[in-house]
mmCIF file of C-alpha atoms in Angstrom:
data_model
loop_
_atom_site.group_PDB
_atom_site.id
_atom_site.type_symbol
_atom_site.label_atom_id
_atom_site.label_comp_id
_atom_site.label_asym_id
_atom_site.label_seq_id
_atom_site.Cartn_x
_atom_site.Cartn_y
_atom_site.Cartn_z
ATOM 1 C CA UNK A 17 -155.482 32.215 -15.673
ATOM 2 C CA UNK A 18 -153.645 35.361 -17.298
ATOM 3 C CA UNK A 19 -150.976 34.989 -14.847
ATOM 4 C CA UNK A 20 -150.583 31.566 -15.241
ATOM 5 C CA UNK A 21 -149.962 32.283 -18.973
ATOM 6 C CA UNK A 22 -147.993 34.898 -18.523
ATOM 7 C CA UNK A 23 -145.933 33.004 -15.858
ATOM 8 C CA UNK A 24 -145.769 30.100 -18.708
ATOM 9 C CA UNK A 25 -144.824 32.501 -21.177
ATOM 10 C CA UNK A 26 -141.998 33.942 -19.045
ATOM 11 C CA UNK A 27 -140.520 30.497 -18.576
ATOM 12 C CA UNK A 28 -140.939 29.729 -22.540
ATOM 13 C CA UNK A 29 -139.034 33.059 -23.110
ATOM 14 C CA UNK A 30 -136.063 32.065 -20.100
ATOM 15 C CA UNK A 31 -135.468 28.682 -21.127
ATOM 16 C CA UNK A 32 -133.851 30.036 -24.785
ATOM 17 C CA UNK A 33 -131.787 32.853 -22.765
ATOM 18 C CA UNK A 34 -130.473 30.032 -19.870
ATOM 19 C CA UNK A 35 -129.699 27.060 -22.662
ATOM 20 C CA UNK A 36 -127.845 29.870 -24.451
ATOM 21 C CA UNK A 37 -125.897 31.027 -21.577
ATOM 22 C CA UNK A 38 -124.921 27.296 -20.772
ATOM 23 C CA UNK A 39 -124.170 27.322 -24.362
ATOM 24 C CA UNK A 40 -121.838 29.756 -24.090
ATOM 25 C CA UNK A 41 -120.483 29.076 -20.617
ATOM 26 C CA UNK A 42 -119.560 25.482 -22.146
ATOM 27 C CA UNK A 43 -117.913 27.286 -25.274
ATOM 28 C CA UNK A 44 -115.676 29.433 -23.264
ATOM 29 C CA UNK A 45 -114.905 26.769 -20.891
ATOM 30 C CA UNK A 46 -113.519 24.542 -23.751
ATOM 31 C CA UNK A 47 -111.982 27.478 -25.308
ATOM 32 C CA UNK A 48 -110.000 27.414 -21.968
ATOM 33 C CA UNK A 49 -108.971 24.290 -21.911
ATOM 34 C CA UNK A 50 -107.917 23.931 -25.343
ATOM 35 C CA UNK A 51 -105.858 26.893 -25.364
ATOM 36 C CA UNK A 52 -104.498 25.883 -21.622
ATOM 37 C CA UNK A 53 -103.321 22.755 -23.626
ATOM 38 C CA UNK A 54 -102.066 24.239 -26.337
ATOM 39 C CA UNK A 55 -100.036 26.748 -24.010
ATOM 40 C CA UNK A 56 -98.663 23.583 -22.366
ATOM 41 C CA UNK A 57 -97.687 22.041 -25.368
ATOM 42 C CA UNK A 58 -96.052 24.932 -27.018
ATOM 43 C CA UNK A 59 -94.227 25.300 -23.344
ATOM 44 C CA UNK A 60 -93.294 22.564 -23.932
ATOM 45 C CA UNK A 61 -92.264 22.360 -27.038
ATOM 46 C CA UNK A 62 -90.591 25.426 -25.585
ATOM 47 C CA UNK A 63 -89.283 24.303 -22.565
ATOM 48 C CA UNK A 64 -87.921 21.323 -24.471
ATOM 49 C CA UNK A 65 -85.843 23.362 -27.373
ATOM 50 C CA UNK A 66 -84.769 25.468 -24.813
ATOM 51 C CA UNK A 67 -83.400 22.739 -23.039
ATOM 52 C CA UNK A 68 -81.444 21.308 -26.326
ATOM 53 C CA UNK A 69 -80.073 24.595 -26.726
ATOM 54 C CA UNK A 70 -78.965 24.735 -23.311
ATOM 55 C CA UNK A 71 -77.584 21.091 -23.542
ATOM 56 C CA UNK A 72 -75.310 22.435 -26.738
ATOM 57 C CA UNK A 73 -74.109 25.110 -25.689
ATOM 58 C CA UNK A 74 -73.226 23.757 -22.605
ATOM 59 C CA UNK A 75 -71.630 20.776 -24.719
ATOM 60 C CA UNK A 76 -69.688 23.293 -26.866
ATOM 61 C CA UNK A 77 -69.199 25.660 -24.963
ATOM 62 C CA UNK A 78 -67.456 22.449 -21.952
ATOM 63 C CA UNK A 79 -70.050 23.383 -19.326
ATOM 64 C CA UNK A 80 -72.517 21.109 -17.991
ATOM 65 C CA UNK A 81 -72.192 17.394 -19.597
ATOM 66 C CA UNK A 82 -75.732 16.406 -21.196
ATOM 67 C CA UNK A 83 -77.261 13.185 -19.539
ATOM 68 C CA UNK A 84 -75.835 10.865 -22.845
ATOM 69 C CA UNK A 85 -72.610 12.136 -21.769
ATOM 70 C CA UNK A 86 -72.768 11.575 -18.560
ATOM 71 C CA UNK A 87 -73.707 7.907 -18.801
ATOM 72 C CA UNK A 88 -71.284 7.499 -21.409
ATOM 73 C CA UNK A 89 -68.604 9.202 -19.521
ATOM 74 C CA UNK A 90 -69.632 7.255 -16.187
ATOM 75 C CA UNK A 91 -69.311 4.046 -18.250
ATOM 76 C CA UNK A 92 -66.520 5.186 -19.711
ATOM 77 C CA UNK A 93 -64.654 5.325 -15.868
ATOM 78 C CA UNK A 94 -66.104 2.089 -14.834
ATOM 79 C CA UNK A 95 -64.279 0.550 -18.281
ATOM 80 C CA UNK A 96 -61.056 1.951 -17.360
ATOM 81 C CA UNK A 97 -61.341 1.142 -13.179
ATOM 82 C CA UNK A 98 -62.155 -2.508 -14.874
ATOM 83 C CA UNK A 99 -59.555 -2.387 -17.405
ATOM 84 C CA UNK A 100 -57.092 -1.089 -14.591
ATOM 85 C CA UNK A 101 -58.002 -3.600 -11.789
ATOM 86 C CA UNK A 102 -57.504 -6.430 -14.386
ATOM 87 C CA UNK A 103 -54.584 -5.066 -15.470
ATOM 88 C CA UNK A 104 -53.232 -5.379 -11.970
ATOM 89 C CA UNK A 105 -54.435 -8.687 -11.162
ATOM 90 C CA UNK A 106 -53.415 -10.427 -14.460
ATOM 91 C CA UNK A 107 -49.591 -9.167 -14.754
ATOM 92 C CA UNK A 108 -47.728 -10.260 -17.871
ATOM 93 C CA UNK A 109 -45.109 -12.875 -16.467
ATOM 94 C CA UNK A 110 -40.983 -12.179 -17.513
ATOM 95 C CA UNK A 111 -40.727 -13.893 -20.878
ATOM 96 C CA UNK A 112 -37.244 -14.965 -19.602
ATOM 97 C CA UNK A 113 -39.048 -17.552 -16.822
ATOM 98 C CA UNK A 114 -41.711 -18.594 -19.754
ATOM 99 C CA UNK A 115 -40.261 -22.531 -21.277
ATOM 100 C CA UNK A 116 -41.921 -22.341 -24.533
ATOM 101 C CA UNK A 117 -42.442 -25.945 -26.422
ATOM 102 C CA UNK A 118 -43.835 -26.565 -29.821
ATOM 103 C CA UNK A 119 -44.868 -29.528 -31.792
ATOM 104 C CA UNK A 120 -45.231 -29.284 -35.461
ATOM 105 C CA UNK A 121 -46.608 -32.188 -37.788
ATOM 106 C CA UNK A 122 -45.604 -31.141 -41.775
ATOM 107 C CA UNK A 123 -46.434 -33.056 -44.811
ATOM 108 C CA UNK A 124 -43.479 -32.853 -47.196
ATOM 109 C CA UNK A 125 -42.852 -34.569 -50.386
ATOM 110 C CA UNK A 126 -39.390 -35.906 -49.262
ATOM 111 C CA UNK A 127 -39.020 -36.586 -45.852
ATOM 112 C CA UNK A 128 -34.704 -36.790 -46.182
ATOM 113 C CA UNK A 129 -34.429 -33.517 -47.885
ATOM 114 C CA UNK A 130 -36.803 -31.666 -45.654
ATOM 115 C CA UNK A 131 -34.926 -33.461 -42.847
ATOM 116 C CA UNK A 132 -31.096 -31.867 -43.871
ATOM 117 C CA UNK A 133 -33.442 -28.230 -43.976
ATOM 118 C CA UNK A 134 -34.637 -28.235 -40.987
ATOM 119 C CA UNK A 135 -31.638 -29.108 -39.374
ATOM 120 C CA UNK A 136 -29.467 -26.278 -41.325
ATOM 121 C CA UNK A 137 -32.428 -23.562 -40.397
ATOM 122 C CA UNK A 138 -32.377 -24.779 -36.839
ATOM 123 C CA UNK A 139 -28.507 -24.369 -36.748
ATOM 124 C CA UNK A 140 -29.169 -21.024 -38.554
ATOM 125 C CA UNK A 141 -31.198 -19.599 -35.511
ATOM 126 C CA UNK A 142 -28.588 -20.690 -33.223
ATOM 127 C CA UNK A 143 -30.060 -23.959 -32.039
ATOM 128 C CA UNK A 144 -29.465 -27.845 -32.702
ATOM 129 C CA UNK A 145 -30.915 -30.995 -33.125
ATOM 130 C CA UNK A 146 -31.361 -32.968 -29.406
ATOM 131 C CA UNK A 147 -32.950 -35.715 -30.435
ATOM 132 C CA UNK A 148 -33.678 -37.554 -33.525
ATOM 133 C CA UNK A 149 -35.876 -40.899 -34.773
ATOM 134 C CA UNK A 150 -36.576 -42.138 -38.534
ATOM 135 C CA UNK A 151 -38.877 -44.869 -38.575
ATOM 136 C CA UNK A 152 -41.067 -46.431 -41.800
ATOM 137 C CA UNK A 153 -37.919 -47.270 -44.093
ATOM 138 C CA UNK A 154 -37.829 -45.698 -46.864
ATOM 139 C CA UNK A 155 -40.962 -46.426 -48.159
ATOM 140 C CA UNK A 156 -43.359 -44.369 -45.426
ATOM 141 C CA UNK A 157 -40.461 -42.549 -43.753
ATOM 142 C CA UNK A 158 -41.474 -41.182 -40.382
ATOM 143 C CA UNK A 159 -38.785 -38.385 -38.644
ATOM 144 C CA UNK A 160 -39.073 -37.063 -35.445
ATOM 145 C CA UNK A 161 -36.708 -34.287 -34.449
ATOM 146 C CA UNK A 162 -36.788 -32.471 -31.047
ATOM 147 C CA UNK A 163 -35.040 -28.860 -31.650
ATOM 148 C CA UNK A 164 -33.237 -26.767 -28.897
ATOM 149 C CA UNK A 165 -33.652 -22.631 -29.997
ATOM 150 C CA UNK A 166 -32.669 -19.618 -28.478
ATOM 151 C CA UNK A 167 -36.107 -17.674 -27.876
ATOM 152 C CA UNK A 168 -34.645 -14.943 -30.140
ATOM 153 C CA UNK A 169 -35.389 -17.248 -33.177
ATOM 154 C CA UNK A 170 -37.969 -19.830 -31.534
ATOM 155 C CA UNK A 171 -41.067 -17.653 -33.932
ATOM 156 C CA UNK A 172 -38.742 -16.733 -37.060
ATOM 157 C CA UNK A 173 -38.271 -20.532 -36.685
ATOM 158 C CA UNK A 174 -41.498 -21.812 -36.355
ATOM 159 C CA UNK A 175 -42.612 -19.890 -39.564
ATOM 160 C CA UNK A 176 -39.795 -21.308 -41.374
ATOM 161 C CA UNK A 177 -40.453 -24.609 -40.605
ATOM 162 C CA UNK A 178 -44.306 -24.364 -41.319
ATOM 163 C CA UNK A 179 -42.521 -23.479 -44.942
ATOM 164 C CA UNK A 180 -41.626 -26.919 -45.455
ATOM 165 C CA UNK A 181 -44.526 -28.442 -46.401
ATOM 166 C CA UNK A 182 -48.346 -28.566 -45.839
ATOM 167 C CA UNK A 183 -48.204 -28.243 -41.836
ATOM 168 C CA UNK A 184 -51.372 -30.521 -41.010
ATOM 169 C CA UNK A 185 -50.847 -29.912 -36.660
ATOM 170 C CA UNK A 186 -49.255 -27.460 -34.734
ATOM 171 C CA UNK A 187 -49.655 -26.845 -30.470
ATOM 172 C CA UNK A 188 -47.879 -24.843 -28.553
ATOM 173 C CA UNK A 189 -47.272 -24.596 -24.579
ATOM 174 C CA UNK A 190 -45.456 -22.074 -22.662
ATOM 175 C CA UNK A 191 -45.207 -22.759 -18.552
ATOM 176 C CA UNK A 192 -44.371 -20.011 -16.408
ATOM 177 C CA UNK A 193 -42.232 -21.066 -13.703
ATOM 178 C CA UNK A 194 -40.646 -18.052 -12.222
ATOM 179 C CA UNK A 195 -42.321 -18.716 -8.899
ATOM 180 C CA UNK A 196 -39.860 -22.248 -9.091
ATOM 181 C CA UNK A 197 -37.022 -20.039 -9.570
ATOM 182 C CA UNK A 198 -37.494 -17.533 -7.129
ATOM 183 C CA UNK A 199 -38.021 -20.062 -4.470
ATOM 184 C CA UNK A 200 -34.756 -21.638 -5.607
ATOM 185 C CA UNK A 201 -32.987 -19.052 -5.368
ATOM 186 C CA UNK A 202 -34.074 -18.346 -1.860
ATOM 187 C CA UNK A 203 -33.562 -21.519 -0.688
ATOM 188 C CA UNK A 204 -29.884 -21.171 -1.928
ATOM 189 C CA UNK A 205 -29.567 -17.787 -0.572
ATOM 190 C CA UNK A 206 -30.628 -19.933 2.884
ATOM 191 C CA UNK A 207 -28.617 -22.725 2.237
ATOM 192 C CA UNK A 208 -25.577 -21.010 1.700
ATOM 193 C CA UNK A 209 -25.919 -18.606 4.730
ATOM 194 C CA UNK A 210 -26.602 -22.301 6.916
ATOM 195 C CA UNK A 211 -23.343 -23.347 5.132
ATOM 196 C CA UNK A 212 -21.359 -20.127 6.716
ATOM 197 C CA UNK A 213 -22.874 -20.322 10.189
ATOM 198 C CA UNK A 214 -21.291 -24.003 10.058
ATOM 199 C CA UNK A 215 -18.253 -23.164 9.272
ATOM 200 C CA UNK A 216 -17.854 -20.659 11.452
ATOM 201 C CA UNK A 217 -18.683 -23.292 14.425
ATOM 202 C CA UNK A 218 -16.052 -25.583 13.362
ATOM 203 C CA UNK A 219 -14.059 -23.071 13.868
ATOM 204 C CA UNK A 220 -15.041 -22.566 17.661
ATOM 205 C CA UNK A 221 -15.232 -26.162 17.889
ATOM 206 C CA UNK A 222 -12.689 -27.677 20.389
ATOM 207 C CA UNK A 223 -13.784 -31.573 20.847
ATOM 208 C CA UNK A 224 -13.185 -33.834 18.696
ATOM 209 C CA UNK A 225 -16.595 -35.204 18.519
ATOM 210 C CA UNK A 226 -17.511 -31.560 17.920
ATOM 211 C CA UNK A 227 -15.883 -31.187 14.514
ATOM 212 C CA UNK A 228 -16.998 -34.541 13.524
ATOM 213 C CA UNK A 229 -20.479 -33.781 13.786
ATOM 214 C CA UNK A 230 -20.067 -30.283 12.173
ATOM 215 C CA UNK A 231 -18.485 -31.851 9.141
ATOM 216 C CA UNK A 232 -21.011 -34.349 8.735
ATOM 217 C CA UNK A 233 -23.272 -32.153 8.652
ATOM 218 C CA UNK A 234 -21.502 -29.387 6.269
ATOM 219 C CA UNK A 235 -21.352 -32.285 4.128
ATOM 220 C CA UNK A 236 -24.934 -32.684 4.041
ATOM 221 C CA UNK A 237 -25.632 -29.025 3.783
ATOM 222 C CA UNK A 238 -23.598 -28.370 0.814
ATOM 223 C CA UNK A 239 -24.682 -31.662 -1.089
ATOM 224 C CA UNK A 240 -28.042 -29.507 -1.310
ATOM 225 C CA UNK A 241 -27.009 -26.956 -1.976
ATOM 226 C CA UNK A 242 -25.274 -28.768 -5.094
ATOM 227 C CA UNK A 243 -28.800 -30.224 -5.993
ATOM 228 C CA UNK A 244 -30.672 -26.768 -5.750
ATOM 229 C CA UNK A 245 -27.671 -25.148 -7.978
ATOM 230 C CA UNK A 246 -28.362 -28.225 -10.377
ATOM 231 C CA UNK A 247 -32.218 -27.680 -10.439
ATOM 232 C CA UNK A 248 -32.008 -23.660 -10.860
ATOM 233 C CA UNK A 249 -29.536 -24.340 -13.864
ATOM 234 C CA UNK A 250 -32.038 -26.828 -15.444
ATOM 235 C CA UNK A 251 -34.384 -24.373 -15.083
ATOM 236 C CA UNK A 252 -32.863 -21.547 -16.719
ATOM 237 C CA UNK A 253 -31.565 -23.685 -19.333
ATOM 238 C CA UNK A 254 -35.177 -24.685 -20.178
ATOM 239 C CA UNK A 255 -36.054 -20.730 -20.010
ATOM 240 C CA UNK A 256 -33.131 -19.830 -22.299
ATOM 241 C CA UNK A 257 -33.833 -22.240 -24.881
ATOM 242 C CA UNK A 258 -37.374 -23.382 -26.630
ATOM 243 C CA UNK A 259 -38.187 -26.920 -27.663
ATOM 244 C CA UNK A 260 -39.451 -27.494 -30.455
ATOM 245 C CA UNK A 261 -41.083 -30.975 -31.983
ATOM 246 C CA UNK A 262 -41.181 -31.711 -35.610
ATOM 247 C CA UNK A 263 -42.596 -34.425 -37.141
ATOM 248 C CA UNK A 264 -42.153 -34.806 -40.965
ATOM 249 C CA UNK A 265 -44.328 -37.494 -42.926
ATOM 250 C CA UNK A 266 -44.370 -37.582 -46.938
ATOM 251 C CA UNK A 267 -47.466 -36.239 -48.515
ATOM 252 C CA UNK A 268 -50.032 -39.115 -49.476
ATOM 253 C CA UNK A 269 -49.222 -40.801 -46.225
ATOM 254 C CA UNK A 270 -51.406 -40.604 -43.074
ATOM 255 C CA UNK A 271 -50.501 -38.145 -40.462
ATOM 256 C CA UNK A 272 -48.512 -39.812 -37.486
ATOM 257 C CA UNK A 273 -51.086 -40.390 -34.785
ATOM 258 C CA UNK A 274 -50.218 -39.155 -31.400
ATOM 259 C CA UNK A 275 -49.645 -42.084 -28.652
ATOM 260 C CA UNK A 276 -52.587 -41.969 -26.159
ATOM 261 C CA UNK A 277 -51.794 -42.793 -22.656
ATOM 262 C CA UNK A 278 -53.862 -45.796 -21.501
ATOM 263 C CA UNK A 279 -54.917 -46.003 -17.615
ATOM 264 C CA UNK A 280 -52.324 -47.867 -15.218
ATOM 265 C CA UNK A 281 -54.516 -49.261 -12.965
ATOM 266 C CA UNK A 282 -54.946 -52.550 -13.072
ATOM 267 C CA UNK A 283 -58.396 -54.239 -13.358
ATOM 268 C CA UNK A 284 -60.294 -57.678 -12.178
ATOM 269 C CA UNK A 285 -59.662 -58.498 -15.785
ATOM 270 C CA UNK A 286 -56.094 -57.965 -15.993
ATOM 271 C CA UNK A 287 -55.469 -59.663 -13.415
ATOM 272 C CA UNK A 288 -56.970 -62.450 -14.556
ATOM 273 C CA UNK A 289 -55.413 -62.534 -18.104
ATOM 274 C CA UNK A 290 -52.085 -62.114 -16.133
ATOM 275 C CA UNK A 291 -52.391 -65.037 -14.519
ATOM 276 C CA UNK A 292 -53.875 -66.783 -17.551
ATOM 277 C CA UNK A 293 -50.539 -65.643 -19.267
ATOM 278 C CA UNK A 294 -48.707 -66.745 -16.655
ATOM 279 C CA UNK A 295 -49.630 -70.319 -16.533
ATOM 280 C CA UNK A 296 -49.281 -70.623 -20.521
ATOM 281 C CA UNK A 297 -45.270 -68.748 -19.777
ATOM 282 C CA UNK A 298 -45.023 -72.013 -17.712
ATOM 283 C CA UNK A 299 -46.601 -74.517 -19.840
ATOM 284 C CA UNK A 300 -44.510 -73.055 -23.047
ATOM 285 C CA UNK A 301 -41.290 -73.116 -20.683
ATOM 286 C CA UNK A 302 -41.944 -76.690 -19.678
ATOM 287 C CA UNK A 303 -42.211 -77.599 -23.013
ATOM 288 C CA UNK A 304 -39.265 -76.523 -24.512
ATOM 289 C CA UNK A 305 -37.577 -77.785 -21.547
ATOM 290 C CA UNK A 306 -38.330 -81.206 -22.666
ATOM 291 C CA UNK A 307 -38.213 -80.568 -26.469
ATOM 292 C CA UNK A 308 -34.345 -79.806 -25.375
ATOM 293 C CA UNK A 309 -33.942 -82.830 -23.163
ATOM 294 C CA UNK A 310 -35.149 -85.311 -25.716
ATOM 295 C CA UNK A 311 -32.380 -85.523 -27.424
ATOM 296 C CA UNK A 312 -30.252 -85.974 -25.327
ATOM 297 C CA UNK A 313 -32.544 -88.966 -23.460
ATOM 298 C CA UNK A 314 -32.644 -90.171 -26.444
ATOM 299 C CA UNK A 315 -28.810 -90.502 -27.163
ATOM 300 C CA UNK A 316 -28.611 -91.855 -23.152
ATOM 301 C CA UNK A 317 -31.162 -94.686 -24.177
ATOM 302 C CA UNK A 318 -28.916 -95.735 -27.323
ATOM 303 C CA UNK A 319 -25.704 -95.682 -25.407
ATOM 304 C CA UNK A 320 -27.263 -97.892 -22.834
ATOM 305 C CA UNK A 321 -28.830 -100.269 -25.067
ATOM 306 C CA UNK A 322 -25.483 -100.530 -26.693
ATOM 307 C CA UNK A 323 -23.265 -101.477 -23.361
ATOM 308 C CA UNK A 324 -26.197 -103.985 -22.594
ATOM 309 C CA UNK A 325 -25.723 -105.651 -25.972
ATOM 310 C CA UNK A 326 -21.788 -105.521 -26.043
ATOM 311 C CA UNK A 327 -20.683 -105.836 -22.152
ATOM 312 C CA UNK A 328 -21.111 -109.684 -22.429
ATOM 313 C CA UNK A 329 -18.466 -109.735 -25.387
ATOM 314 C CA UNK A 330 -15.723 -107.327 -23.492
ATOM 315 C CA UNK A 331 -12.646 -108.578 -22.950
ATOM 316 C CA UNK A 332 -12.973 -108.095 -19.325
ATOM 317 C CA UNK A 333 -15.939 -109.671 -18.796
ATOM 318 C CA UNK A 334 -14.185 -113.148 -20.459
ATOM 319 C CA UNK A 335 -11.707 -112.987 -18.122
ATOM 320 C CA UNK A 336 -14.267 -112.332 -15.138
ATOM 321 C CA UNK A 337 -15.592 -115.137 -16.440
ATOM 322 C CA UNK A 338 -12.683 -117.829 -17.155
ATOM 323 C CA UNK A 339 -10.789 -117.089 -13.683
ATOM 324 C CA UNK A 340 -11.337 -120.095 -11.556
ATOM 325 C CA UNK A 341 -13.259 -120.085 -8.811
ATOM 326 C CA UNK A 342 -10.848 -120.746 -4.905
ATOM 327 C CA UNK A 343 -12.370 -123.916 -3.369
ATOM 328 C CA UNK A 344 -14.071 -123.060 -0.463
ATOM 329 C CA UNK A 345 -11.914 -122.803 2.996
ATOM 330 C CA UNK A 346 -11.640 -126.531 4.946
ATOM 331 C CA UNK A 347 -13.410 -126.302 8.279
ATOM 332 C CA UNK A 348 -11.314 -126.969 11.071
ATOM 333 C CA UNK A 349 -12.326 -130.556 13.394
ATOM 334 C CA UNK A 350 -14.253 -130.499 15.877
ATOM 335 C CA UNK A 351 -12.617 -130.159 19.091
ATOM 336 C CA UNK A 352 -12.542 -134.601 21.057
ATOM 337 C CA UNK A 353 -14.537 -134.975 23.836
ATOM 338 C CA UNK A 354 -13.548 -135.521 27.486
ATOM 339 C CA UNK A 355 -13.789 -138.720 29.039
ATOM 340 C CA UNK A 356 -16.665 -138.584 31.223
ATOM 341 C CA UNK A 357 -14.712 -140.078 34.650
ATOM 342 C CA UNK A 358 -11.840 -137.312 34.404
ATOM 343 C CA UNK A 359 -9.188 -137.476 37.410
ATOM 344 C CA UNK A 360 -9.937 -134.865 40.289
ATOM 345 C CA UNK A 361 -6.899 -132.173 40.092
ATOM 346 C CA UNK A 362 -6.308 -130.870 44.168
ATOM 347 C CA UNK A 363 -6.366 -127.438 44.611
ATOM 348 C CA UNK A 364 -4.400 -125.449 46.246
ATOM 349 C CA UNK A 365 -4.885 -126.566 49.772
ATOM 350 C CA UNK A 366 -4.359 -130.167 48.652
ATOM 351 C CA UNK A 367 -7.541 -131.436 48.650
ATOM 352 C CA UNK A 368 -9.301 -132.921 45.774
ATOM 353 C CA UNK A 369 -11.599 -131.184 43.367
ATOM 354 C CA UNK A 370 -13.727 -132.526 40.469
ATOM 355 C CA UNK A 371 -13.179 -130.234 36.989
ATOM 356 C CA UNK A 372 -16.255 -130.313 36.050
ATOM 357 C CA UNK A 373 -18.104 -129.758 39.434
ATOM 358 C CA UNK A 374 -19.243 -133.147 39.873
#
């Protein structure tokens, strides 16, 4: 029994002395860790300034680009490859194979004068009036003028003409059509070349019917090459020179309203209010047809009512009339009768025949 107590009293007296090693196993075990992750953190907090310090110095010093400036500089390339490859793709055409047109629609407060000022700044830039229409009277006046410019004043004149007034419209087109003159141009390059190698066959030509042919067709030839001459110098005339449209209106009044094209094709119901119209053309035609022709029936009528009435009392007619009538021709007699027993007449031969065959 003593040992048992003792043994009992032995395990009271470990128990204390094993809960307090745990106790302070556990303590230094989190005293570990905590300063473990407090080393990392200030290692990090190291590792991190370290790494800013390295990024600036590098940055000041032009070493090693940061990663911001490497994304922006990477971006940065991929603008300019962009920027460059558009730049190459979309080339700015040659202003001189641009035909530039304008239409401008001002308000003014008197149509005539800001007519005569247009005109004078259009001759002042060089350019004149092509085409002109006043329409309205003079109560709602309504000019049109269509302006040839050199392009050397086409915007100095634009500006001056928004000046007139209050401009209420204004468009502008430009057309490139350089690739229309360089073919052109080729083409007559070709043509003309064609032209020589003709000429110098009708040279070698020795028939007749040779040279014939070769000046038929050197005729041909050259009368295209006239028409692609023509068409390259309407070209470059409509590159040299901008068109411009203005339309001036007086203030108050509404704005001239642009003409909208309507559709040409016909439909089931035109066609059926053509021929509606056509039949009424007809019936209107007929009619004043006869509206014109009754007088003149009418006058006809009259005149014959009048010979009816009066050709009994003509002169003529009384002596138609009074002129005795020839007695009737006498009929000649009857030819007499033969006596039935006539005498028998001899013939030839000497003998006796009756006439009569009896």
């Amino acid at each position: 029994m003593r040992l048992m107590r003792r043994g009992n009293r032995g395990g009271r007296r470990r128990a204390p002395a094993l809960a307090l090693a745990a106790l302070l196993a556990g303590g230094a075990l989190l005293a570990g860790c905590t300063s473990s992750g407090m080393g990392d953190e200030s290692g990090g907090d190291a590792a991190n300034e370290a790494s800013a310090e390295f990024d600036g110095t590098e940055d000041a010093e032009g070493g090693l680009p940061s990663e911001d400036a490497t994304r922006e500089g990477a971006e940065g390339e991929a603008g300019a490859e962009d920027s460059a490859d558009l730049s190459t793709v979309a080339e700015v055409p040659d202003p001189s194979q641009l035909i530039q047109t304008a239409t401008l629609t001002v308000a003014v407060e008197s149509v005539p004068e800001s007519y005569a000022e247009a005109v004078r700044l259009t001759q002042a830039a060089g350019g004149y009036v092509s085409d002109e229409s006043t329409t309205g009277g003079e109560d709602e006046p309504y000019s049109t003028l269509t302006l040839r410019v050199p392009k050397e004043g086409y915007a100095g004149l634009l500006g001056d003409l928004a000046e007139l007034g209050e401009l209420s419209s204004r468009e502008l087109t430009t057309e490139d059509v350089g690739d229309q003159i360089v073919d052109t141009e080729s083409r007559l390059e070709t043509q003309r070349e064609s032209i020589d190698r003709v000429r110098d066959l009708m040279e070698e030509a020795t028939t007749l019917d040779e040279i014939v042919r070769l000046e038929s067709e050197l005729s041909t030839r050259q009368a295209e090459l006239e028409s692609l001459e023509a068409r390259l110098e309407a070209l470059r005339g409509q590159t040299a020179m901008a068109t411009v449209t203005l339309e001036l209106y007086r203030e108050g009044e509404p704005a001239p309203q642009p003409v909208e094209e309507e559709d040409e094709r016909p439909s089931v119901l035109d066609a059926l209010l053509g021929g509606v119209e056509f039949v009424w053309l007809v019936l209107v035609w007929i009619a004043i047809a006869v509206g014109a022709a009754l007088p003149v029936v009418a006058l006809l009528a009259v005149l014959w009512l009048l010979w009816r009435l009066l050709r009994p009392r003509l002169p003529l007619d009384r002596l138609r009339t009074s002129r005795p009538v020839p007695p009737p021709p006498v009929a000649a007699p009857p030819p007499l009768p033969r006596p039935a027993h006539a005498p028998e007449a001899p013939d030839a031969a000497g003998r006796s025949t009756p006439e009569n065959g009896s």
